[in-house]
PDB file of C-alpha atoms in Angstrom:
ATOM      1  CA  UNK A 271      11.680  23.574  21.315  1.00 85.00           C
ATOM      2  CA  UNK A 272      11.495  20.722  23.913  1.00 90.00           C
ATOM      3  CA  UNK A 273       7.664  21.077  24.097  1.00 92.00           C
ATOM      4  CA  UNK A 274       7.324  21.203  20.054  1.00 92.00           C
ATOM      5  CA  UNK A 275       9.706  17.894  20.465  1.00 92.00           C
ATOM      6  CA  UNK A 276       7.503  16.518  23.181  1.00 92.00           C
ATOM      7  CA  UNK A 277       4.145  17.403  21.473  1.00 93.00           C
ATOM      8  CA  UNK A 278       5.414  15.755  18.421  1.00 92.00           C
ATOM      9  CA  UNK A 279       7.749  13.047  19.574  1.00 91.00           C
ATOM     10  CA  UNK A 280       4.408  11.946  21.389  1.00 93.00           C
ATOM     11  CA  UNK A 281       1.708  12.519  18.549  1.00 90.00           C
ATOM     12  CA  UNK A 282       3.864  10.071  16.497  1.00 91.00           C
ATOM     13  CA  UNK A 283       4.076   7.317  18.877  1.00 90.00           C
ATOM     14  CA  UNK A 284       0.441   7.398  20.136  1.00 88.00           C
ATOM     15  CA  UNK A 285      -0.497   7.370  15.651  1.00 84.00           C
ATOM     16  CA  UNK A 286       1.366   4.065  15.528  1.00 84.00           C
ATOM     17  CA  UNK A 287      -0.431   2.842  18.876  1.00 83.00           C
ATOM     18  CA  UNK A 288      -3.700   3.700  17.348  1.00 80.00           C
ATOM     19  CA  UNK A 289      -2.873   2.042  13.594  1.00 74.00           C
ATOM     20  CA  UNK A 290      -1.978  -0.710  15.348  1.00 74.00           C
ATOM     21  CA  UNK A 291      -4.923  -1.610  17.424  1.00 75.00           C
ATOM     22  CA  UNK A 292      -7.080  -0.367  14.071  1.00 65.00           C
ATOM     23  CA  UNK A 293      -5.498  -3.245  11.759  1.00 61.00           C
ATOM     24  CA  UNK A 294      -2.212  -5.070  12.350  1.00 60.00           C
ATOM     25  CA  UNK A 295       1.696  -4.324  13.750  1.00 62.00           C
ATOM     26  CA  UNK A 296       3.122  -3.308   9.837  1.00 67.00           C
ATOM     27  CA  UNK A 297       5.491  -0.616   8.471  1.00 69.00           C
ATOM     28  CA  UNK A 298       2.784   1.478   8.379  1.00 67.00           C
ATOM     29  CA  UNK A 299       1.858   1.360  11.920  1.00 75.00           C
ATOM     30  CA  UNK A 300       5.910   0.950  12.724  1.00 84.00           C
ATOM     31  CA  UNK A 301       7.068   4.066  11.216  1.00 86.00           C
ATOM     32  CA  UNK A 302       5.737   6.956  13.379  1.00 88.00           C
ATOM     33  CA  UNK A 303       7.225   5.309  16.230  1.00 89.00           C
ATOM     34  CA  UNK A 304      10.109   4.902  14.459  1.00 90.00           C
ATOM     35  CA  UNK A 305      10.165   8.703  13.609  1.00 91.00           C
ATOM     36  CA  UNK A 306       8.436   9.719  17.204  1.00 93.00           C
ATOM     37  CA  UNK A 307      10.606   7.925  19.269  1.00 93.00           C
ATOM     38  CA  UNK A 308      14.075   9.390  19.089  1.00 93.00           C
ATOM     39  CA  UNK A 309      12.099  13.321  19.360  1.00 93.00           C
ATOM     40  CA  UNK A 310      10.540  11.985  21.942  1.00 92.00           C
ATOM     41  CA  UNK A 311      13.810  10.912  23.816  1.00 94.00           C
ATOM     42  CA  UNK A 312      15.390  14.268  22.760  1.00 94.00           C
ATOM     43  CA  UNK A 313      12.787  16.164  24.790  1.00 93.00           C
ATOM     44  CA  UNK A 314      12.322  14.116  27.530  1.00 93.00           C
ATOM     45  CA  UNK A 315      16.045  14.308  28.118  1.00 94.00           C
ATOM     46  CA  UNK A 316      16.688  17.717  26.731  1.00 92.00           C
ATOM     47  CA  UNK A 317      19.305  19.096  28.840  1.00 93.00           C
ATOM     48  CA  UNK A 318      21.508  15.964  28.549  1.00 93.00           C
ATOM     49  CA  UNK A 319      20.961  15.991  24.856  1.00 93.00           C
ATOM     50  CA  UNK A 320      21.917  19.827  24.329  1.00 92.00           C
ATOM     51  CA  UNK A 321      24.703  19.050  26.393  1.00 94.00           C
ATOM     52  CA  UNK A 322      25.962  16.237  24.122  1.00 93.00           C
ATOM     53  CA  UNK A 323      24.931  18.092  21.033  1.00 92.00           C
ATOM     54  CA  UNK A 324      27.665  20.808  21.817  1.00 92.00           C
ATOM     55  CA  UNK A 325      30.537  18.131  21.865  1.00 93.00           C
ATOM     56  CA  UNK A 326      32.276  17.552  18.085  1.00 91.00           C
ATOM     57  CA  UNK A 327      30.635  14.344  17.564  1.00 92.00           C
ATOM     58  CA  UNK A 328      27.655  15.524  19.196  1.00 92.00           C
ATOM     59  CA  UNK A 329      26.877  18.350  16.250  1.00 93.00           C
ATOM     60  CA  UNK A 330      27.827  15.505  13.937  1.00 95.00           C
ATOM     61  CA  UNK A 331      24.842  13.683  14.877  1.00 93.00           C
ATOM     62  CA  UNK A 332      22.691  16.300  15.704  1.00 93.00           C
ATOM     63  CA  UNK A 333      23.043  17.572  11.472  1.00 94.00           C
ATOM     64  CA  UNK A 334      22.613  14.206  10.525  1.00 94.00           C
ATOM     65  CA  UNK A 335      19.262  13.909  12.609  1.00 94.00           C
ATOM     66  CA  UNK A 336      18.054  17.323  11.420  1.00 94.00           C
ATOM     67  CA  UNK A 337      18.967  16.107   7.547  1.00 96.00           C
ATOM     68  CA  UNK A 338      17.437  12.855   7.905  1.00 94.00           C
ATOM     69  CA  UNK A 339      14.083  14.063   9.217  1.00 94.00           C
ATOM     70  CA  UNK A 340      14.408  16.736   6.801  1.00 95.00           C
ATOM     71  CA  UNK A 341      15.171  14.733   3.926  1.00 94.00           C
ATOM     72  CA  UNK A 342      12.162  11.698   4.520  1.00 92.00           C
ATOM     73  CA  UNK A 343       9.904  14.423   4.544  1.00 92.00           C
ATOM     74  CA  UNK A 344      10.570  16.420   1.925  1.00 94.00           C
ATOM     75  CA  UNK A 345      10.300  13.201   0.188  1.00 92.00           C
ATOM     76  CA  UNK A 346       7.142  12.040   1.685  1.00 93.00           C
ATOM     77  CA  UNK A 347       5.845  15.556   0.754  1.00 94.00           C
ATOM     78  CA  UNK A 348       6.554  14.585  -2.554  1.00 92.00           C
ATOM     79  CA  UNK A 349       5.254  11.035  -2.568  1.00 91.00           C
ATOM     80  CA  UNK A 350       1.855  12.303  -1.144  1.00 92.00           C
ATOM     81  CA  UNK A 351       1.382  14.289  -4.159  1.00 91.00           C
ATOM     82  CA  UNK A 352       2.165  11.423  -6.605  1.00 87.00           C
ATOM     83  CA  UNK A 353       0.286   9.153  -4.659  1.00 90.00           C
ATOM     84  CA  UNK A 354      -2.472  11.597  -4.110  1.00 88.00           C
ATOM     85  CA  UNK A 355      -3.338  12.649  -7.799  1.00 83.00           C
ATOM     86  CA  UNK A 356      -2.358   8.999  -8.600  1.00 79.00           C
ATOM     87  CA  UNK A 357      -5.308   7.894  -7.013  1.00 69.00           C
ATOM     88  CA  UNK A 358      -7.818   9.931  -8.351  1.00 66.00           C
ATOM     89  CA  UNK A 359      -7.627   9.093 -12.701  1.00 71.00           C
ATOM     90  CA  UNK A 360     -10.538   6.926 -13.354  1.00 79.00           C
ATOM     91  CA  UNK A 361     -10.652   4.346 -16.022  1.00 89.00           C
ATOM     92  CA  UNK A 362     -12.006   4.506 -18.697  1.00 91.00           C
ATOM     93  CA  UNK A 363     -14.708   1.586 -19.485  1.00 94.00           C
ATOM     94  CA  UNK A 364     -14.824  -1.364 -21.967  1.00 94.00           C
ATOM     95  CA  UNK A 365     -11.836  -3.216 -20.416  1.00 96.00           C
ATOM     96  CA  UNK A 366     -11.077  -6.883 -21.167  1.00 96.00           C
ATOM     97  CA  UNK A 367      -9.785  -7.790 -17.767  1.00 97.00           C
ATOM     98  CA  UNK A 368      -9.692  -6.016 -14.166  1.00 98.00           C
ATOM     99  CA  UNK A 369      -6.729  -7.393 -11.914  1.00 98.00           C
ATOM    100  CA  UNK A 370      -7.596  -7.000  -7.960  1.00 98.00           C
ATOM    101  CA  UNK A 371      -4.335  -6.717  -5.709  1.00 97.00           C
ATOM    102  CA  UNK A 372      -4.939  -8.624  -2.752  1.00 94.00           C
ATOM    103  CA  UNK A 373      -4.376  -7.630   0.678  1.00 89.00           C
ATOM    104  CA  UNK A 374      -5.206  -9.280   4.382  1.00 85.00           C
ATOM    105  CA  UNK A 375      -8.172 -12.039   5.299  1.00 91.00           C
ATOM    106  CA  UNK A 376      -9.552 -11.994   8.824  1.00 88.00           C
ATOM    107  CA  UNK A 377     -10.000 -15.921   9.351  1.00 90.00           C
ATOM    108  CA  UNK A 378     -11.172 -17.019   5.775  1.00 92.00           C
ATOM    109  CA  UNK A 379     -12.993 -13.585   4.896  1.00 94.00           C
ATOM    110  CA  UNK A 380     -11.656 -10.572   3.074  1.00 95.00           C
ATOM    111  CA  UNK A 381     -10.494  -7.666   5.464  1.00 92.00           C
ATOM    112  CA  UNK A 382     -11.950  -4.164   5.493  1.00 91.00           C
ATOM    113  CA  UNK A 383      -9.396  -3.125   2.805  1.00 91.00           C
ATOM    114  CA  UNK A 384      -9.910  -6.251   0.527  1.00 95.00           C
ATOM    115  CA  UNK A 385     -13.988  -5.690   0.683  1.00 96.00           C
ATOM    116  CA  UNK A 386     -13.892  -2.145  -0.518  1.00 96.00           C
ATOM    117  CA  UNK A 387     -11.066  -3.453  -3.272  1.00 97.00           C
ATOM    118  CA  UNK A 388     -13.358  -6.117  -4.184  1.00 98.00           C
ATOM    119  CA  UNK A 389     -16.546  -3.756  -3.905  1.00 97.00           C
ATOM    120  CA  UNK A 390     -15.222  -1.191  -6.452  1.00 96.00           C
ATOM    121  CA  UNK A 391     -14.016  -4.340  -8.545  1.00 97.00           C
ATOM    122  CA  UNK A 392     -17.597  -5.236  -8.712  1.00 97.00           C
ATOM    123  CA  UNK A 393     -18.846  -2.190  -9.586  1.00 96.00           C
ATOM    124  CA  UNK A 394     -16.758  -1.817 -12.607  1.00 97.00           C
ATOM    125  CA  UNK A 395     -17.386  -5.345 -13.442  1.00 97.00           C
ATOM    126  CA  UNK A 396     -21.174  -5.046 -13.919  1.00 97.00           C
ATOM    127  CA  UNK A 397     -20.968  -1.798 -15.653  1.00 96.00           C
ATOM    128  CA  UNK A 398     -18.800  -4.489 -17.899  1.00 97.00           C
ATOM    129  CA  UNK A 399     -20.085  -7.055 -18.332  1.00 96.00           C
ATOM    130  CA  UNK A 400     -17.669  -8.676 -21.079  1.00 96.00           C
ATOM    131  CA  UNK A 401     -14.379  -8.249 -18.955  1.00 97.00           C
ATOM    132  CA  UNK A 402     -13.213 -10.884 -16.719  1.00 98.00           C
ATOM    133  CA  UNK A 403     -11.508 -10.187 -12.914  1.00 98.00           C
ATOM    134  CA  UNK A 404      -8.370 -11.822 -11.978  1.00 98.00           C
ATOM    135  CA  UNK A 405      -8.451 -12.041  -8.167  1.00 98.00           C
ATOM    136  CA  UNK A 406      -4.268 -12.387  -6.774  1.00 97.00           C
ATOM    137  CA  UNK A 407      -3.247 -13.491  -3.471  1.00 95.00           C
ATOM    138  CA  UNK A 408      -1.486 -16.070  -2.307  1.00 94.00           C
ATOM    139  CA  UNK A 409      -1.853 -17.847   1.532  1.00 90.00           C
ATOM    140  CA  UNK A 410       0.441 -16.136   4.056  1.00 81.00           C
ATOM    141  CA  UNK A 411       1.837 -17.364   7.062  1.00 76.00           C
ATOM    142  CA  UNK A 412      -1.110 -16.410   9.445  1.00 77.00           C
ATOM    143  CA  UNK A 413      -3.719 -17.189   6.745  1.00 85.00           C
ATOM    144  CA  UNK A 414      -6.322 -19.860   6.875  1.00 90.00           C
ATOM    145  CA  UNK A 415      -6.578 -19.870   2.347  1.00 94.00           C
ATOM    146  CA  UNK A 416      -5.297 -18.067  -0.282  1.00 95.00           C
ATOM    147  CA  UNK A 417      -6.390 -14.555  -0.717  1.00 96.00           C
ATOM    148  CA  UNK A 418      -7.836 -15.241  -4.395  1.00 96.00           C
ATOM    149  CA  UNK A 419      -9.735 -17.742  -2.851  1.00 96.00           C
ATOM    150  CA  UNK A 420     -11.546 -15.981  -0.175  1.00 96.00           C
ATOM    151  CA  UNK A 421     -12.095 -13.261  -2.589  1.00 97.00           C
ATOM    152  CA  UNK A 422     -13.256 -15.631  -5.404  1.00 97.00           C
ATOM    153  CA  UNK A 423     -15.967 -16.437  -2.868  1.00 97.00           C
ATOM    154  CA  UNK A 424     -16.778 -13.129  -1.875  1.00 97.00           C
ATOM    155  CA  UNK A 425     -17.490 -12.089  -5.863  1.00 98.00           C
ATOM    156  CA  UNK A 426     -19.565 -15.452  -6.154  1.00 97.00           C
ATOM    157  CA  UNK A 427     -21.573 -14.277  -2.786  1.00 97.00           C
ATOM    158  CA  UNK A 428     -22.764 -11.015  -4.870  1.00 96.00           C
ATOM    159  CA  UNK A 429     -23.490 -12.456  -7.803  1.00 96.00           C
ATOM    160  CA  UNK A 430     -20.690 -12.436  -9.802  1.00 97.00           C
ATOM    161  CA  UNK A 431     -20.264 -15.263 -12.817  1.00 96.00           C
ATOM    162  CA  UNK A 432     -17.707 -17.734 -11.692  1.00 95.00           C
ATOM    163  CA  UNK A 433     -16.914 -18.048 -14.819  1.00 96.00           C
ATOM    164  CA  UNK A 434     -15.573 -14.710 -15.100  1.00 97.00           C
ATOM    165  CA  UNK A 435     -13.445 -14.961 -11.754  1.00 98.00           C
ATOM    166  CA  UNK A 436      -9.287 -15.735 -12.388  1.00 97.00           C
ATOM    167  CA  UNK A 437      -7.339 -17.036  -9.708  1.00 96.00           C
ATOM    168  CA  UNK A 438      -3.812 -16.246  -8.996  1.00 96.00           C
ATOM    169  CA  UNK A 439      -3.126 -17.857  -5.749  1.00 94.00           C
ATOM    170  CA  UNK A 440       0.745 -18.187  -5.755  1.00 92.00           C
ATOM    171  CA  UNK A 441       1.878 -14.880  -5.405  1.00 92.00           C
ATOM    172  CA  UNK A 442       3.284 -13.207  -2.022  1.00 89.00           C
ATOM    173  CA  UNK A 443       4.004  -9.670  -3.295  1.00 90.00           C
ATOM    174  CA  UNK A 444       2.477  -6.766  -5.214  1.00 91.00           C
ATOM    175  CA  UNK A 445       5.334  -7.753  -7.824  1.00 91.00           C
ATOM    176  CA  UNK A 446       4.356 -11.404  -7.708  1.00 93.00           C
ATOM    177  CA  UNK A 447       0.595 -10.622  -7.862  1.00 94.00           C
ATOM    178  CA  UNK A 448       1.594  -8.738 -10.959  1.00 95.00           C
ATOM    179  CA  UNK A 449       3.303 -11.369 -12.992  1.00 95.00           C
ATOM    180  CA  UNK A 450       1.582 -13.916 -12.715  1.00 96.00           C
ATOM    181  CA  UNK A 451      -1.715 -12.344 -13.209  1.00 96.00           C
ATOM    182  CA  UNK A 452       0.219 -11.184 -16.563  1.00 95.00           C
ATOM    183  CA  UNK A 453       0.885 -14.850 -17.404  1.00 95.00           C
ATOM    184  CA  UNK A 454      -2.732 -15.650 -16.317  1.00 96.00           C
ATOM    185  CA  UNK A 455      -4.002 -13.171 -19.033  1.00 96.00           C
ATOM    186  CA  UNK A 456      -1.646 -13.883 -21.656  1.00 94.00           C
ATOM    187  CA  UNK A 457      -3.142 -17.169 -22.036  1.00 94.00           C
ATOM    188  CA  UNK A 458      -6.902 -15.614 -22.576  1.00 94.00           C
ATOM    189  CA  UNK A 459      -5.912 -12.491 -24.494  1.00 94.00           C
ATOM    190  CA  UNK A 460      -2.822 -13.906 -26.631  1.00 92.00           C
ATOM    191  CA  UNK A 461      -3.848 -10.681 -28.583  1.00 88.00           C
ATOM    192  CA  UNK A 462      -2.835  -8.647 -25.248  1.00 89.00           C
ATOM    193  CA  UNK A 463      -5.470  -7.432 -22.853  1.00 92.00           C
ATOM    194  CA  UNK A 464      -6.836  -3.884 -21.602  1.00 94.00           C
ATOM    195  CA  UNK A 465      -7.075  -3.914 -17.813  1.00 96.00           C
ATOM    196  CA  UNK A 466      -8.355  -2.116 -15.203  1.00 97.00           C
ATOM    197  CA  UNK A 467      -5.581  -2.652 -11.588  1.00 97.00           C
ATOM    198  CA  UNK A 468      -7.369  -2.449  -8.734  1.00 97.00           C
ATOM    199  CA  UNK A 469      -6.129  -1.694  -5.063  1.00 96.00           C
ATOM    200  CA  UNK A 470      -6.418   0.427  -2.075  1.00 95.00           C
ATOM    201  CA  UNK A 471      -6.370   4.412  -3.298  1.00 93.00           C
ATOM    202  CA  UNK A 472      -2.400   4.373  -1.433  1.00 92.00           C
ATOM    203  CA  UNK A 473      -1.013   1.600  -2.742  1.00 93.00           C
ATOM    204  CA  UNK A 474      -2.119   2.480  -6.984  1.00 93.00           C
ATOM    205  CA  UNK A 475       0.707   4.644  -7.743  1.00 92.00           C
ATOM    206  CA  UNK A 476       3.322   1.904  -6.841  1.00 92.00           C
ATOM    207  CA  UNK A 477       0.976  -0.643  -8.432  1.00 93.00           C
ATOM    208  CA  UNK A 478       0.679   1.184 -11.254  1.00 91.00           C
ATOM    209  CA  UNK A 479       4.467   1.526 -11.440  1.00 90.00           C
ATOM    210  CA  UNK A 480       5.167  -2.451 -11.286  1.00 91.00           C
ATOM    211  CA  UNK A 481       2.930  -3.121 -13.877  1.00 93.00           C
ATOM    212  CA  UNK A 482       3.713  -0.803 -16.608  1.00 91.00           C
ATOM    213  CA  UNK A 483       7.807  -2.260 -15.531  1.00 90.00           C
ATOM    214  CA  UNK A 484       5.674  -5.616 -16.114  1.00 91.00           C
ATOM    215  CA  UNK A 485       4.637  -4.584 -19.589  1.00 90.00           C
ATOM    216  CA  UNK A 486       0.977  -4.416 -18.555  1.00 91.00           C
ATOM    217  CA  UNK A 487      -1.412  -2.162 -20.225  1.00 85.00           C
ATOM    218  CA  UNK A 488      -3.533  -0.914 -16.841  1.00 91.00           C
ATOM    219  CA  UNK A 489      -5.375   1.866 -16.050  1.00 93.00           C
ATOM    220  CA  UNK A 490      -6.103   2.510 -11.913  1.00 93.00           C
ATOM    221  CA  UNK A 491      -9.020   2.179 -10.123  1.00 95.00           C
ATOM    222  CA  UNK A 492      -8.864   2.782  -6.275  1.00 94.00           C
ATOM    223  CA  UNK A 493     -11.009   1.535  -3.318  1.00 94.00           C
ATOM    224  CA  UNK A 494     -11.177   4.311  -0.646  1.00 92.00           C
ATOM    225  CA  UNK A 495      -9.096   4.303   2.484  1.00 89.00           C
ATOM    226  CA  UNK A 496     -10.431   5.405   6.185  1.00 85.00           C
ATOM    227  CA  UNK A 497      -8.880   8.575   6.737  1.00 85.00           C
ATOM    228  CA  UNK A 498      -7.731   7.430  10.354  1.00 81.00           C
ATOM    229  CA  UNK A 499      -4.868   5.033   8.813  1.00 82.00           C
ATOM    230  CA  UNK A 500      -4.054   7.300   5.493  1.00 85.00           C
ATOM    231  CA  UNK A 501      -1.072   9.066   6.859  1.00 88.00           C
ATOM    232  CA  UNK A 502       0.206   5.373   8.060  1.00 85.00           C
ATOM    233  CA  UNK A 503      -0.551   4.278   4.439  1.00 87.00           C
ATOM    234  CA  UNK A 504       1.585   7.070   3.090  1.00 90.00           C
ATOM    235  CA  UNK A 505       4.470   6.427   5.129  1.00 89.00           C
ATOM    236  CA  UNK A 506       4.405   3.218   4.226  1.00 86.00           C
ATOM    237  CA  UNK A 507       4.393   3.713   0.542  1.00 90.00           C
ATOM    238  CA  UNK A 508       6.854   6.472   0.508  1.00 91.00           C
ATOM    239  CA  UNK A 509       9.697   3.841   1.904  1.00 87.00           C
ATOM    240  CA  UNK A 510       8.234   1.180  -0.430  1.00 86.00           C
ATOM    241  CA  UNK A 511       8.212   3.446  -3.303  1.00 87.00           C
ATOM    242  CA  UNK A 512      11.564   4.503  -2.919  1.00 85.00           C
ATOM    243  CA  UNK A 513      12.506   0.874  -1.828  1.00 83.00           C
ATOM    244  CA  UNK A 514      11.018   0.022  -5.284  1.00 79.00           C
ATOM    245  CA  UNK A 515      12.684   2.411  -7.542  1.00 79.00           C
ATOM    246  CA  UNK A 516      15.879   1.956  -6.114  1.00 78.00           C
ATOM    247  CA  UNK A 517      15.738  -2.169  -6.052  1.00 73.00           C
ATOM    248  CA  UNK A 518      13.174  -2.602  -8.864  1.00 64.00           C
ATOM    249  CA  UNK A 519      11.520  -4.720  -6.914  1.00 55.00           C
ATOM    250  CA  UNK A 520       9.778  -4.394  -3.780  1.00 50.00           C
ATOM    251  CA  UNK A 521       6.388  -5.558  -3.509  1.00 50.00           C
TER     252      UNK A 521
END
């Protein structure tokens, strides 16, 4: 048991080193050192902690550690699935609008994860040529411009109309990115619009659950994710998922 707490305890902690130095210090790089630290503890000071674990208090919090572990995972099992099968539905085409979640710039360019979000945008979009693309994003803290704008630019750069590029640059949130894109395509399609939501293969099922809260008629399209920084991804939407149906709104 303390080398299956070791083995573990470690493997979690050196995950969140590695998702860290692969993209940036997040939830989803936090949480397996979150998880990986207190096993790790455990069975580096296993003796101590079987000693403790024998006292009244001490089974106390031993049951509660083995039911919280027990619990997240069950429900991360559970998420995977959703978010899994989510992910893999493909719209169907002729859509009047496609609505591209944004996600972190390096300096004024889109990331890794925004360039395959905008790259399967742009695939859809020429296949269509009558829809328009609403590009969301606001500027964060560490951000040089606006998401929509460096992504605006990034459609122009391949060819794409200008004319048929959006821009929702207020939002902070996938909630935020959500309404106002809604507002944004209320005003073209007073009728009500068809759209296609595109975002990272992870993050479409609790997309997808904002916007049909939002009243938004969208069917998902996902940009693939490197399978290094997946099971980060998942952790990360499984509390965000459950943050979100709990709170109604987590973005």
């Amino acid at each position: 048991m303390r080398i299956a707490l070791l083995v573990i305890g470690a493997l979690l902690v050196a995950d969140a080193a590695f998702a860290a130095c692969a993209g940036s210090w997040n939830l989803g790089a936090a949480l397996p050192a979150i998880l990986g630290l207190p096993l790790l503890a455990i069975g580096l000071f296993y003796e101590p902690m079987q000693a403790l674990f024998a006292t009244g208090a001490g089974r106390v919090l031993k049951w509660l550690l083995v039911g919280g572990y027990a619990a997240f995972f069950a429900v991360f099992a559970a998420a995977s699935v959703c978010i899994a099968s989510y992910s893999a539905r493909p719209p169907q085409p002729g859509a009047d609008a496609v609505i591209v979640l944004g996600c972190a710039l390096r300096g004024r360019e889109p990331s890794p994860a925004l360039a395959a979000r905008l790259d399967v945008a742009l695939d859809y979009l020429a296949e269509n040529p009558q829809a328009v693309v609403v590009v969301t994003g606001g500027r964060g803290a560490d951000e040089e411009i606006a998401e929509a704008q460096a992504m605006a630019g990034y459609l122009a750069r391949r060819g794409l109309d200008r004319g048929r590029i959006l821009l929702e640059d207020r939002s902070a949130s996938t909630q935020e990115n959500l309404e106002n894109a809604r507002e944004i395509l209320a005003q073209r399609f007073p009728a009500g619009a068809r759209t296609v939501l595109v975002t990272s293969d992870y993050h479409l099922f609790r997309a997808s659950l904002v916007a049909r809260r939002l009243g938004l008629r969208a069917e998902p399209l996902g940009s693939p994710t490197s399978p290094c920084l997946l099971f980060n991804c998942y952790l990360r939407e499984t509390v965000a998922i459950a943050g979100y149906l709990v709170l109604g709104r987590l973005g």
